[in-house]
CSV table of C-alpha atoms and ligand atoms in Angstrom, one decimal:
chain,number,residue,atom,x,y,z
O,237,MET,CA,3.6,-20.2,-17.0
O,238,ARG,CA,0.8,-17.8,-16.8
O,239,THR,CA,1.5,-14.3,-18.0
O,240,PRO,CA,-0.4,-11.6,-16.2
O,241,SER,CA,-2.0,-9.1,-18.5
O,242,TRP,CA,-3.5,-5.8,-17.6
O,243,ARG,CA,-5.6,-4.6,-20.5
O,244,ASN,CA,-8.4,-2.6,-19.0
O,245,GLY,CA,-6.3,0.6,-18.9
O,246,ARG,CA,-7.3,1.3,-15.4
O,247,VAL,CA,-4.9,-0.6,-13.4
O,248,VAL,CA,-1.4,0.9,-13.2
O,249,CYS,CA,1.6,-1.2,-12.3
O,250,VAL,CA,4.2,0.7,-10.3
O,251,GLY,CA,7.8,-0.5,-10.7
O,252,ALA,CA,10.9,0.3,-8.8
O,253,ALA,CA,11.5,3.6,-10.5
O,254,VAL,CA,8.9,3.9,-13.2
O,255,LEU,CA,5.2,4.4,-13.2
O,256,LEU,CA,4.0,2.4,-16.1
O,257,ALA,CA,0.7,3.2,-17.7
O,258,LEU,CA,-0.7,0.1,-19.2
O,259,ALA,CA,-2.0,-0.5,-22.7
O,260,HIS,CA,-5.5,0.7,-23.4
O,261,SER,CA,-6.4,-2.0,-25.9
O,262,ALA,CA,-9.6,-3.9,-25.2
O,263,PRO,CA,-9.3,-7.6,-24.4
O,264,SER,CA,-9.1,-9.5,-27.7
O,265,ALA,CA,-11.2,-12.4,-28.6
O,266,ALA,CA,-8.1,-14.4,-29.3
O,267,GLU,CA,-7.0,-14.1,-25.7
O,268,GLY,CA,-5.6,-17.4,-24.6
O,269,GLU,CA,-6.8,-19.3,-21.5
O,270,HIS,CA,-3.7,-18.2,-19.5
O,271,ASP,CA,-3.9,-14.7,-20.7
O,272,ARG,CA,-6.5,-13.0,-18.6
O,273,MET,CA,-7.2,-9.7,-16.9
O,274,ILE,CA,-6.4,-9.2,-13.3
O,275,ARG,CA,-9.4,-7.6,-11.6
O,276,GLY,CA,-9.1,-8.6,-8.0
O,277,GLY,CA,-12.3,-10.0,-6.5
O,278,PRO,CA,-14.2,-11.0,-3.5
O,279,PHE,CA,-12.7,-13.1,-0.6
O,280,SER,CA,-14.0,-14.8,2.5
O,281,LEU,CA,-11.3,-15.6,5.0
O,282,VAL,CA,-10.4,-15.6,8.7
O,283,ALA,CA,-8.2,-12.9,10.2
O,284,HIS,CA,-5.3,-13.6,12.6
O,285,THR,CA,-7.5,-12.1,15.3
O,286,GLY,CA,-9.9,-15.0,14.8
O,287,ARG,CA,-12.5,-12.9,13.2
O,288,GLU,CA,-14.2,-14.0,9.9
O,289,VAL,CA,-13.8,-11.3,7.2
O,290,THR,CA,-14.7,-10.6,3.6
O,291,ASP,CA,-13.6,-8.0,1.2
O,292,ARG,CA,-16.8,-6.1,1.9
O,293,ASP,CA,-15.8,-5.4,5.4
O,294,PHE,CA,-13.1,-3.1,4.1
O,295,ARG,CA,-15.3,-1.0,1.7
O,296,GLY,CA,-14.7,2.7,2.3
O,297,LYS,CA,-11.0,2.1,2.9
O,298,PHE,CA,-8.2,1.3,0.5
O,299,MET,CA,-6.8,-2.2,0.9
O,300,LEU,CA,-3.1,-2.8,0.4
O,301,ILE,CA,-2.8,-6.6,-0.2
O,302,TYR,CA,0.2,-8.8,-0.2
O,303,PHE,CA,-0.1,-12.5,-0.9
O,304,GLY,CA,2.5,-14.9,0.6
O,305,TYR,CA,3.3,-17.5,3.2
O,306,THR,CA,5.0,-17.3,6.6
O,307,SER,CA,7.6,-19.9,5.8
O,308,CYS,CA,8.9,-17.8,2.9
O,309,PRO,CA,12.6,-17.2,3.5
O,310,ASP,CA,13.1,-13.9,1.7
O,311,VAL,CA,10.5,-12.6,-0.7
O,312,CYS,CA,7.5,-12.3,1.6
O,313,PRO,CA,9.4,-10.7,4.6
O,314,LEU,CA,10.8,-8.2,2.2
O,315,GLY,CA,7.4,-7.4,0.7
O,316,LEU,CA,5.9,-7.0,4.1
O,317,GLN,CA,8.8,-4.8,5.2
O,318,VAL,CA,8.1,-2.5,2.2
O,319,VAL,CA,4.4,-2.4,3.0
O,320,SER,CA,5.2,-1.6,6.7
O,321,GLU,CA,7.5,1.3,5.7
O,322,ALA,CA,5.1,2.6,3.2
O,323,MET,CA,2.4,2.6,5.8
O,324,ARG,CA,4.6,4.6,8.2
O,325,ALA,CA,5.4,7.0,5.3
O,326,LEU,CA,1.7,7.7,4.9
O,327,ALA,CA,1.7,9.2,8.4
O,328,GLU,CA,-1.7,10.7,9.3
O,329,GLN,CA,-3.3,9.2,6.2
O,330,GLU,CA,-2.4,5.7,7.2
O,331,ASP,CA,-5.8,4.9,8.7
O,332,ARG,CA,-7.4,5.2,5.3
O,333,VAL,CA,-5.5,2.2,4.2
O,334,GLN,CA,-5.9,-1.4,5.5
O,335,PRO,CA,-2.9,-3.5,4.8
O,336,LEU,CA,-3.6,-7.2,4.4
O,337,PHE,CA,-1.3,-10.3,4.2
O,338,ILE,CA,-3.2,-13.1,2.6
O,339,SER,CA,-1.6,-16.6,3.0
O,340,PHE,CA,-1.8,-19.1,0.2
O,341,ASP,CA,-0.4,-21.8,2.5
O,342,PRO,CA,-3.2,-22.4,4.9
O,343,SER,CA,-2.1,-25.9,5.9
O,344,ARG,CA,0.8,-24.3,7.7
O,345,ASP,CA,-0.4,-20.7,8.2
O,346,THR,CA,-2.9,-21.1,11.0
O,347,VAL,CA,-4.5,-18.1,12.7
O,348,GLU,CA,-2.0,-18.5,15.6
O,349,ARG,CA,1.0,-18.7,13.3
O,350,LEU,CA,-0.1,-15.6,11.3
O,351,ALA,CA,-0.5,-13.7,14.6
O,352,HIS,CA,2.9,-14.6,15.8
O,353,TYR,CA,4.6,-14.0,12.4
O,354,LEU,CA,3.1,-10.5,12.0
O,355,HIS,CA,4.6,-9.2,15.2
O,356,ARG,CA,7.7,-8.1,13.3
O,357,PHE,CA,5.8,-6.0,10.8
O,358,HIS,CA,3.5,-2.9,10.9
O,359,PRO,CA,1.0,-3.4,13.7
O,360,ARG,CA,-2.0,-2.7,11.4
O,361,ILE,CA,-1.2,-5.5,8.9
O,362,LEU,CA,-4.1,-8.0,9.2
O,363,GLY,CA,-3.1,-11.6,8.4
O,364,LEU,CA,-5.8,-13.6,6.6
O,365,THR,CA,-6.0,-17.3,6.0
O,366,GLY,CA,-8.8,-19.9,5.5
O,367,THR,CA,-9.5,-23.2,3.8
O,368,LYS,CA,-7.4,-24.2,0.9
O,369,GLU,CA,-10.3,-23.4,-1.4
O,370,GLN,CA,-10.8,-19.9,0.1
O,371,THR,CA,-7.2,-18.9,0.0
O,372,LEU,CA,-6.8,-20.2,-3.6
O,373,ALA,CA,-9.9,-18.4,-4.7
O,374,ALA,CA,-8.5,-15.1,-3.3
O,375,ALA,CA,-5.0,-15.7,-4.9
O,376,ASN,CA,-6.5,-16.6,-8.2
O,377,ALA,CA,-8.7,-13.5,-8.3
O,378,TYR,CA,-5.4,-11.5,-8.2
O,379,GLY,CA,-3.6,-13.6,-10.6
O,380,VAL,CA,-1.1,-14.8,-8.0
O,381,ASN,CA,1.2,-17.6,-9.4
O,382,VAL,CA,2.2,-20.2,-6.8
O,383,SER,CA,4.1,-23.4,-7.2
O,384,ALA,CA,5.1,-25.6,-4.3
O,385,ALA,CA,8.5,-27.4,-4.3
O,386,TYR,CA,8.0,-30.3,-2.0
O,387,ALA,CA,11.0,-31.3,0.1
O,388,GLU,CA,11.4,-34.7,1.7
O,389,LYS,CA,9.9,-33.3,4.9
O,390,PRO,CA,6.2,-32.9,4.4
O,391,ARG,CA,6.1,-29.6,6.1
O,392,GLY,CA,9.5,-28.4,4.7
O,393,TYR,CA,8.3,-27.3,1.3
O,394,SER,CA,9.0,-24.0,-0.2
O,395,MET,CA,6.7,-22.1,-2.6
O,396,ASN,CA,7.7,-20.1,-5.6
O,397,HIS,CA,5.3,-17.3,-6.2
O,398,SER,CA,4.8,-14.0,-7.9
O,399,SER,CA,5.2,-11.0,-5.7
O,400,PHE,CA,3.0,-8.0,-6.4
O,401,THR,CA,1.3,-5.7,-3.9
O,402,TYR,CA,-2.2,-4.7,-4.8
O,403,LEU,CA,-4.0,-1.4,-4.0
O,404,VAL,CA,-7.8,-1.8,-4.0
O,405,GLY,CA,-10.0,1.3,-3.9
O,406,PRO,CA,-12.8,2.0,-1.4
O,407,ASP,CA,-15.2,0.7,-4.0
O,408,GLY,CA,-13.5,-2.7,-4.1
O,409,ARG,CA,-11.8,-2.1,-7.5
O,410,LEU,CA,-8.2,-2.9,-8.1
O,411,ARG,CA,-6.3,0.4,-8.6
O,412,LEU,CA,-2.6,-0.3,-8.6
O,413,MET,CA,-0.2,-3.2,-8.7
O,414,PHE,CA,3.3,-2.7,-7.3
O,415,ARG,CA,6.1,-4.7,-8.6
O,416,ASP,CA,8.5,-6.6,-6.5
O,417,GLY,CA,11.4,-4.2,-5.7
O,418,VAL,CA,9.3,-1.0,-5.5
O,419,SER,CA,10.6,1.3,-2.8
O,420,PRO,CA,8.5,2.1,0.3
O,421,ARG,CA,8.6,5.8,-0.7
O,422,ALA,CA,7.4,5.1,-4.3
O,423,MET,CA,4.6,2.9,-2.9
O,424,ALA,CA,3.6,5.6,-0.4
O,425,ASP,CA,3.7,8.3,-3.1
O,426,ALA,CA,1.5,6.3,-5.4
O,427,ILE,CA,-1.0,5.5,-2.6
O,428,ARG,CA,-1.1,9.2,-1.6
O,429,LYS,CA,-2.1,10.1,-5.2
O,430,GLN,CA,-4.9,7.7,-5.1
O,431,LEU,CA,-6.0,8.9,-1.7
O,432,GLY,CA,-6.0,12.5,-3.0
O,433,SER,CA,-8.2,11.6,-6.0
O,434,GLN,CA,-10.7,9.9,-3.7
O,435,PRO,CA,-13.1,12.2,-1.7
O,436,GLN,CA,-12.8,11.4,1.9
O,437,THR,CA,-16.1,10.0,3.1
O,438,ALA,CA,-17.0,8.1,6.2
O,439,ALA,CA,-17.1,4.4,5.8
O,440,GLU,CA,-20.5,2.9,5.7
I,1918,LIG,NI1,7.3,-15.5,-0.3
């Protein structure tokens, strides 16, 4: 079991009711192989619109990223519901934030399936998928834990996964991690603070 660690003192994890400032200690030399910093990172994927995208396409905007899979019975729909409501709560500032749903189940989550699935959520959520390697690289960069429980039917498997929502700044740096169970209001408030501390400049 990999334990996420946040030791750079920059990234703040926002829980259901608490804003948790994280330890400032520098990474220690004794850090185990499963104990690593979550920094986020580059990705190269294909959107549910069919367009190829990379993280660099969103520079100048905040990215609000949720990792999941469309066959998820409960956790992912709830996470995307929270993202959807938080986006609505941002009101006129909403267009400074690009919400992304990145699938880690590309064998089932085709572009078409993502497009169909996302109908029920906020219309600006962009679904991203890709090859197995591309989606795994994206998930790994954000420390997403995924394990698949294969059922007898080859396409009927479920996937246990960690469930954080990530806020990435216009510079591509990870700013906040929201825990599972955060309210849409708390998420929107925390995003608004980040928007307020960031001078509003036109995207390149
Ligand atoms: Ni899920």
